[in-house]
Coordinates of C-alpha atoms in Angstrom, one line a residue:
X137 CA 0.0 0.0 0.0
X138 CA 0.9 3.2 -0.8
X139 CA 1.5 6.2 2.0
X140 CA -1.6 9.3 1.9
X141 CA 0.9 12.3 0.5
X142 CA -2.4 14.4 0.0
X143 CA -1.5 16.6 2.4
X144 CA 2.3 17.3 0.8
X145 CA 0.4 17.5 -2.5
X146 CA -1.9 20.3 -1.1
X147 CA 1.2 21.6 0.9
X148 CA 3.2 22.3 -2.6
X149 CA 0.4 23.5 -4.7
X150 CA -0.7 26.4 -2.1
X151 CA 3.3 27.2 -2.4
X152 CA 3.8 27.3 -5.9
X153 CA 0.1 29.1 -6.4
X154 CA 1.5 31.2 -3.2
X155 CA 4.7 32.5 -5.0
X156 CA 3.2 33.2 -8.0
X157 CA 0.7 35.1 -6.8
X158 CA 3.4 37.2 -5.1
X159 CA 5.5 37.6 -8.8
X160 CA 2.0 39.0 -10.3
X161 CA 1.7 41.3 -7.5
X162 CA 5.0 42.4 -7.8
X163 CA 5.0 42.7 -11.7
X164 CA 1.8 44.8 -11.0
X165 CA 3.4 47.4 -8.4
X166 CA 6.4 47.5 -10.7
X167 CA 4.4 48.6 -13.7
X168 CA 2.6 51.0 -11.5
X169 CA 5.6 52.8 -10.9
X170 CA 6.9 52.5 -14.7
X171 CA 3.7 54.2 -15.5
X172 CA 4.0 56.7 -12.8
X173 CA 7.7 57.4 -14.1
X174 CA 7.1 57.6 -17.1
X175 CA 4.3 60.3 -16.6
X176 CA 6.9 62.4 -14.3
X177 CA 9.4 62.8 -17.3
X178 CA 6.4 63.4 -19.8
X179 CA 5.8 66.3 -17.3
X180 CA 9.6 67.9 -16.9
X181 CA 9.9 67.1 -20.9
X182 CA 7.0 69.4 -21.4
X183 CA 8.3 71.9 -18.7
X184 CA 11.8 72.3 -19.9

């Protein structure tokens, strides 16, 4: 017989899911700031 892993299963997929959820959210806040950059220099550009 085989041992129940189901729980290590479980264990690993809310890790995996975990970390990418944190690499969206951190590619998100990252383009957030591009964005906000970007707008910044678009501002002194058109004051200069």
């Amino acid at each position: 017989m085989t041992p129940d892993t189901t729980a290590y299963m479980i264990a690993g997929f809310v890790v995996i899911i975990g970390g990418i959820l944190v690499y969206v959210l951190s590619l998100y806040l990252r383009q957030a700031k591009v964005k906000k950059d970007a707008l910044t220099l678009h501002d002194y550009e058109q004051d200069v």
